[in-house]
Amino acid sequence: GIFNLASVVTDHCFEDQTEEGFITAFTPKAYITRNLDLVSRELCPSLRHFVVFSTIACGRGNIGQEAYGMANSIAERICESRRKNGLPGLAIQWGPIIEVGTEVGNQSRAELLLGVGQQSMSSCLSRLDTFLLQPEPVVASTVISKKRKGTEAPTTLATAIKRALGITSLKTVSENATLSELGMDSLSFVEVKQILEKELDLFLTAREVREFTFHKLKELVPEANLHLPK
């Protein structure tokens, strides 16, 4: 069989995305899948499996991953076309995986932004066996997070915002510094906005997000004992 597991992520908000960024994301997924499809039709008439690993960022969408999602969507359409032509074709939309991938160590981020937990490798392999034996060209496998809105620990909220901004430690961050002053760019802006909306039901304007501070977070969630410098 042929399995395309390649992936390159080029996360940027659409306004910051470039042609080169799209090409980088498209090459291992869309372009290579297309080439494998064309070559295998001619050279592998008895092929049993043609599998592409896709992503839930394609099926559900995710901030800053327009190019990545589109590249996977193209690969999925190729698999659908193959099935219509009587050929093997399977695209699997995976969520974050515990042991490997771009979300290793980012459990909180995955739960906050996507509402999903991380799936173990053994679970993925078990699902793969099942998927290979069914007829649909596009399937998905994710672990639904048990956490619900408002149940996230306050310190984890601060950690999620910290990670979005690329801050390594809160100990050196003034609680009165605005997120804009802390280096928030267009991508981290969308991520922070989504965190505040999902966990606190806090819907802010773009200006309010840029002027948001960790002091404001402490006011909204008093139990968040962040121990930040004044």
Short mmCIF file of C-alpha atoms in Angstrom, two decimals:
data_model
loop_
_atom_site.label_atom_id
_atom_site.label_comp_id
_atom_site.label_asym_id
_atom_site.label_seq_id
_atom_site.Cartn_x
_atom_site.Cartn_y
_atom_site.Cartn_z
CA GLY A 1 0.00 0.00 0.00
CA ILE A 2 0.85 3.68 -0.22
CA PHE A 3 0.71 5.79 2.93
CA ASN A 4 1.38 9.54 2.87
CA LEU A 5 2.05 10.61 6.46
CA ALA A 6 4.04 13.73 5.55
CA SER A 7 3.04 17.08 7.01
CA VAL A 8 4.39 20.61 7.24
CA VAL A 9 2.53 23.23 9.29
CA THR A 10 2.87 26.92 8.40
CA ASP A 11 0.66 28.66 10.95
CA HIS A 12 -0.22 32.27 10.10
CA CYS A 13 -3.39 34.29 10.08
CA PHE A 14 -4.64 34.67 6.53
CA GLU A 15 -3.63 38.32 6.35
CA ASP A 16 -0.03 37.30 7.14
CA GLN A 17 0.04 34.23 4.92
CA THR A 18 2.22 34.24 1.79
CA GLU A 19 2.37 32.32 -1.45
CA GLU A 20 5.51 30.60 -0.17
CA GLY A 21 3.65 29.57 2.97
CA PHE A 22 0.91 27.91 0.94
CA ILE A 23 3.45 26.14 -1.27
CA THR A 24 5.30 24.87 1.81
CA ALA A 25 2.09 23.40 3.24
CA PHE A 26 0.87 22.09 -0.12
CA THR A 27 4.04 20.27 -1.19
CA PRO A 28 4.05 17.26 1.19
CA LYS A 29 0.29 16.86 1.27
CA ALA A 30 -1.51 18.11 -1.85
CA TYR A 31 1.24 17.91 -4.48
CA ILE A 32 2.79 14.64 -3.36
CA THR A 33 -0.62 12.99 -2.92
CA ARG A 34 -1.54 14.07 -6.44
CA ASN A 35 1.71 12.64 -7.83
CA LEU A 36 1.29 9.38 -5.92
CA ASP A 37 -2.24 9.12 -7.28
CA LEU A 38 -1.15 9.62 -10.89
CA VAL A 39 1.82 7.25 -10.70
CA SER A 40 0.00 4.51 -8.80
CA ARG A 41 -2.89 4.47 -11.28
CA GLU A 42 -0.40 3.45 -13.96
CA LEU A 43 2.14 1.38 -12.06
CA CYS A 44 0.10 -0.17 -9.23
CA PRO A 45 -3.13 -1.58 -10.70
CA SER A 46 -3.48 -4.07 -7.82
CA LEU A 47 -2.83 -1.59 -5.00
CA ARG A 48 -4.71 -2.52 -1.81
CA HIS A 49 -4.35 0.68 0.21
CA PHE A 50 -3.89 4.35 -0.65
CA VAL A 51 -3.95 6.25 2.64
CA VAL A 52 -3.37 9.90 3.51
CA PHE A 53 -3.17 11.20 7.06
CA SER A 54 -5.29 14.35 7.21
CA THR A 55 -6.25 16.53 10.18
CA ILE A 56 -9.29 17.75 12.08
CA ALA A 57 -8.00 21.24 11.26
CA CYS A 58 -9.31 20.45 7.79
CA GLY A 59 -12.71 19.13 8.86
CA ARG A 60 -13.36 21.60 11.69
CA GLY A 61 -11.02 24.47 10.97
CA ASN A 62 -8.40 25.96 13.27
CA ILE A 63 -6.98 29.43 13.67
CA GLY A 64 -3.98 30.21 11.52
CA GLN A 65 -4.07 26.92 9.62
CA GLU A 66 -5.78 27.93 6.39
CA ALA A 67 -2.95 26.66 4.17
CA TYR A 68 -2.52 23.46 6.17
CA GLY A 69 -6.25 22.76 6.17
CA MET A 70 -6.61 23.46 2.46
CA ALA A 71 -3.66 21.20 1.59
CA ASN A 72 -5.26 18.34 3.52
CA SER A 73 -8.64 19.07 1.94
CA ILE A 74 -7.13 18.66 -1.52
CA ALA A 75 -5.65 15.31 -0.48
CA GLU A 76 -9.08 14.24 0.79
CA ARG A 77 -10.71 15.16 -2.52
CA ILE A 78 -8.12 13.02 -4.31
CA CYS A 79 -9.06 10.06 -2.11
CA GLU A 80 -12.75 10.64 -2.86
CA SER A 81 -12.00 10.72 -6.58
CA ARG A 82 -10.09 7.46 -6.35
CA ARG A 83 -12.98 5.74 -4.59
CA LYS A 84 -15.39 6.93 -7.29
CA ASN A 85 -13.06 5.37 -9.85
CA GLY A 86 -13.06 2.03 -8.03
CA LEU A 87 -9.57 2.53 -6.59
CA PRO A 88 -8.45 2.44 -2.95
CA GLY A 89 -8.44 5.84 -1.28
CA LEU A 90 -8.66 6.78 2.38
CA ALA A 91 -8.01 10.07 4.19
CA ILE A 92 -8.03 10.03 8.00
CA GLN A 93 -8.58 13.25 9.93
CA TRP A 94 -6.54 12.80 13.10
CA GLY A 95 -6.65 15.03 16.15
CA PRO A 96 -3.61 15.73 18.36
CA ILE A 97 -1.63 12.61 19.32
CA ILE A 98 0.12 12.19 22.66
CA GLU A 99 3.44 10.72 21.59
CA VAL A 100 4.18 12.41 18.26
CA GLY A 101 3.27 15.41 16.12
CA THR A 102 3.05 19.17 16.45
CA GLU A 103 0.84 19.13 19.56
CA VAL A 104 3.11 17.05 21.81
CA GLY A 105 3.15 18.77 25.20
CA ASN A 106 0.30 21.10 24.24
CA GLN A 107 -2.59 19.26 25.88
CA SER A 108 -4.08 22.42 27.37
CA ARG A 109 -3.89 24.26 24.06
CA ALA A 110 -5.65 21.45 22.21
CA GLU A 111 -8.45 21.33 24.77
CA LEU A 112 -8.91 25.08 24.89
CA LEU A 113 -8.88 25.74 21.15
CA LEU A 114 -10.25 22.54 19.62
CA GLY A 115 -12.23 20.97 22.45
CA VAL A 116 -10.39 17.69 21.98
CA GLY A 117 -7.96 15.66 24.03
CA GLN A 118 -4.85 13.90 22.78
CA GLN A 119 -5.18 10.40 21.38
CA SER A 120 -2.70 7.66 22.22
CA MET A 121 -0.70 5.93 19.51
CA SER A 122 -2.18 2.55 20.43
CA SER A 123 -5.67 3.99 19.98
CA CYS A 124 -4.69 5.45 16.60
CA LEU A 125 -3.36 2.10 15.39
CA SER A 126 -6.54 0.38 16.53
CA ARG A 127 -8.67 2.93 14.67
CA LEU A 128 -6.46 2.56 11.60
CA ASP A 129 -7.24 -1.16 11.42
CA THR A 130 -10.95 -0.36 11.51
CA PHE A 131 -10.73 2.42 8.93
CA LEU A 132 -8.86 0.25 6.43
CA LEU A 133 -11.79 -2.19 6.38
CA GLN A 134 -14.60 0.32 5.79
CA PRO A 135 -15.74 1.92 2.51
CA GLU A 136 -15.81 5.67 3.25
CA PRO A 137 -13.04 7.77 1.64
CA VAL A 138 -12.79 10.33 4.48
CA VAL A 139 -13.03 9.46 8.17
CA ALA A 140 -12.00 11.08 11.45
CA SER A 141 -10.67 10.01 14.83
CA THR A 142 -10.50 12.33 17.84
CA VAL A 143 -10.82 12.17 21.60
CA ILE A 144 -13.49 14.55 22.90
CA SER A 145 -12.24 16.54 25.86
CA LYS A 146 -14.07 15.94 29.13
CA LYS A 147 -13.54 19.56 30.12
CA ARG A 148 -16.33 22.04 29.53
CA LYS A 149 -16.62 25.78 29.40
CA GLY A 150 -15.76 27.44 32.68
CA THR A 151 -14.13 24.36 34.19
CA GLU A 152 -10.57 25.16 33.18
CA ALA A 153 -8.28 25.90 36.11
CA PRO A 154 -7.48 29.63 36.38
CA THR A 155 -3.74 29.03 36.36
CA THR A 156 -4.15 26.96 33.19
CA LEU A 157 -5.93 29.89 31.55
CA ALA A 158 -2.94 32.08 32.33
CA THR A 159 -0.62 29.37 31.01
CA ALA A 160 -2.61 29.08 27.78
CA ILE A 161 -2.41 32.83 27.21
CA LYS A 162 1.28 32.76 28.11
CA ARG A 163 1.94 30.04 25.54
CA ALA A 164 -0.05 31.88 22.90
CA LEU A 165 2.20 34.89 23.40
CA GLY A 166 5.38 32.82 23.45
CA ILE A 167 6.21 33.84 27.04
CA THR A 168 8.45 31.34 28.80
CA SER A 169 7.77 32.50 32.36
CA LEU A 170 5.16 34.69 34.03
CA LYS A 171 7.60 35.64 36.78
CA THR A 172 9.11 38.39 34.66
CA VAL A 173 5.81 39.72 33.30
CA SER A 174 4.20 42.83 34.76
CA GLU A 175 0.55 42.21 35.48
CA ASN A 176 -0.26 45.68 34.14
CA ALA A 177 1.49 45.22 30.79
CA THR A 178 -0.98 44.93 27.92
CA LEU A 179 -0.92 41.87 25.70
CA SER A 180 0.07 44.12 22.83
CA GLU A 181 3.08 45.32 24.83
CA LEU A 182 3.94 41.69 25.55
CA GLY A 183 4.38 41.00 21.84
CA MET A 184 0.98 39.73 20.72
CA ASP A 185 0.87 39.32 16.94
CA SER A 186 -2.11 38.65 14.67
CA LEU A 187 -2.00 34.88 15.18
CA SER A 188 -1.67 34.96 18.96
CA PHE A 189 -4.39 37.65 19.03
CA VAL A 190 -6.91 35.25 17.50
CA GLU A 191 -5.79 32.47 19.84
CA VAL A 192 -6.11 34.62 22.97
CA LYS A 193 -9.49 35.95 21.85
CA GLN A 194 -10.76 32.41 21.39
CA ILE A 195 -9.47 31.35 24.82
CA LEU A 196 -11.25 34.24 26.54
CA GLU A 197 -14.49 33.56 24.70
CA LYS A 198 -14.50 29.83 25.29
CA GLU A 199 -13.45 29.75 28.93
CA LEU A 200 -14.83 33.02 30.32
CA ASP A 201 -17.67 33.89 27.93
CA LEU A 202 -15.75 37.13 27.47
CA PHE A 203 -16.32 38.69 24.06
CA LEU A 204 -13.93 41.59 23.51
CA THR A 205 -13.25 43.94 20.63
CA ALA A 206 -9.88 43.85 18.92
CA ARG A 207 -8.77 46.91 20.88
CA GLU A 208 -9.90 45.40 24.18
CA VAL A 209 -7.96 42.21 23.50
CA ARG A 210 -4.82 44.19 22.69
CA GLU A 211 -5.24 46.17 25.94
CA PHE A 212 -6.06 43.10 28.06
CA THR A 213 -3.69 42.43 30.98
CA PHE A 214 -2.99 39.62 33.42
CA HIS A 215 -4.22 42.00 36.13
CA LYS A 216 -7.58 42.04 34.37
CA LEU A 217 -7.53 38.24 34.33
CA LYS A 218 -6.99 38.24 38.11
CA GLU A 219 -9.96 40.58 38.52
CA LEU A 220 -12.17 38.32 36.43
CA VAL A 221 -10.93 35.14 38.10
CA PRO A 222 -9.84 36.10 41.66
CA GLU A 223 -8.76 32.55 42.47
CA ALA A 224 -6.08 32.82 39.80
CA ASN A 225 -3.15 33.46 42.14
CA LEU A 226 -0.61 34.24 39.44
CA HIS A 227 2.08 35.93 41.58
CA LEU A 228 2.96 38.43 38.87
CA PRO A 229 5.22 41.46 39.31
CA LYS A 230 3.36 44.73 39.68
#
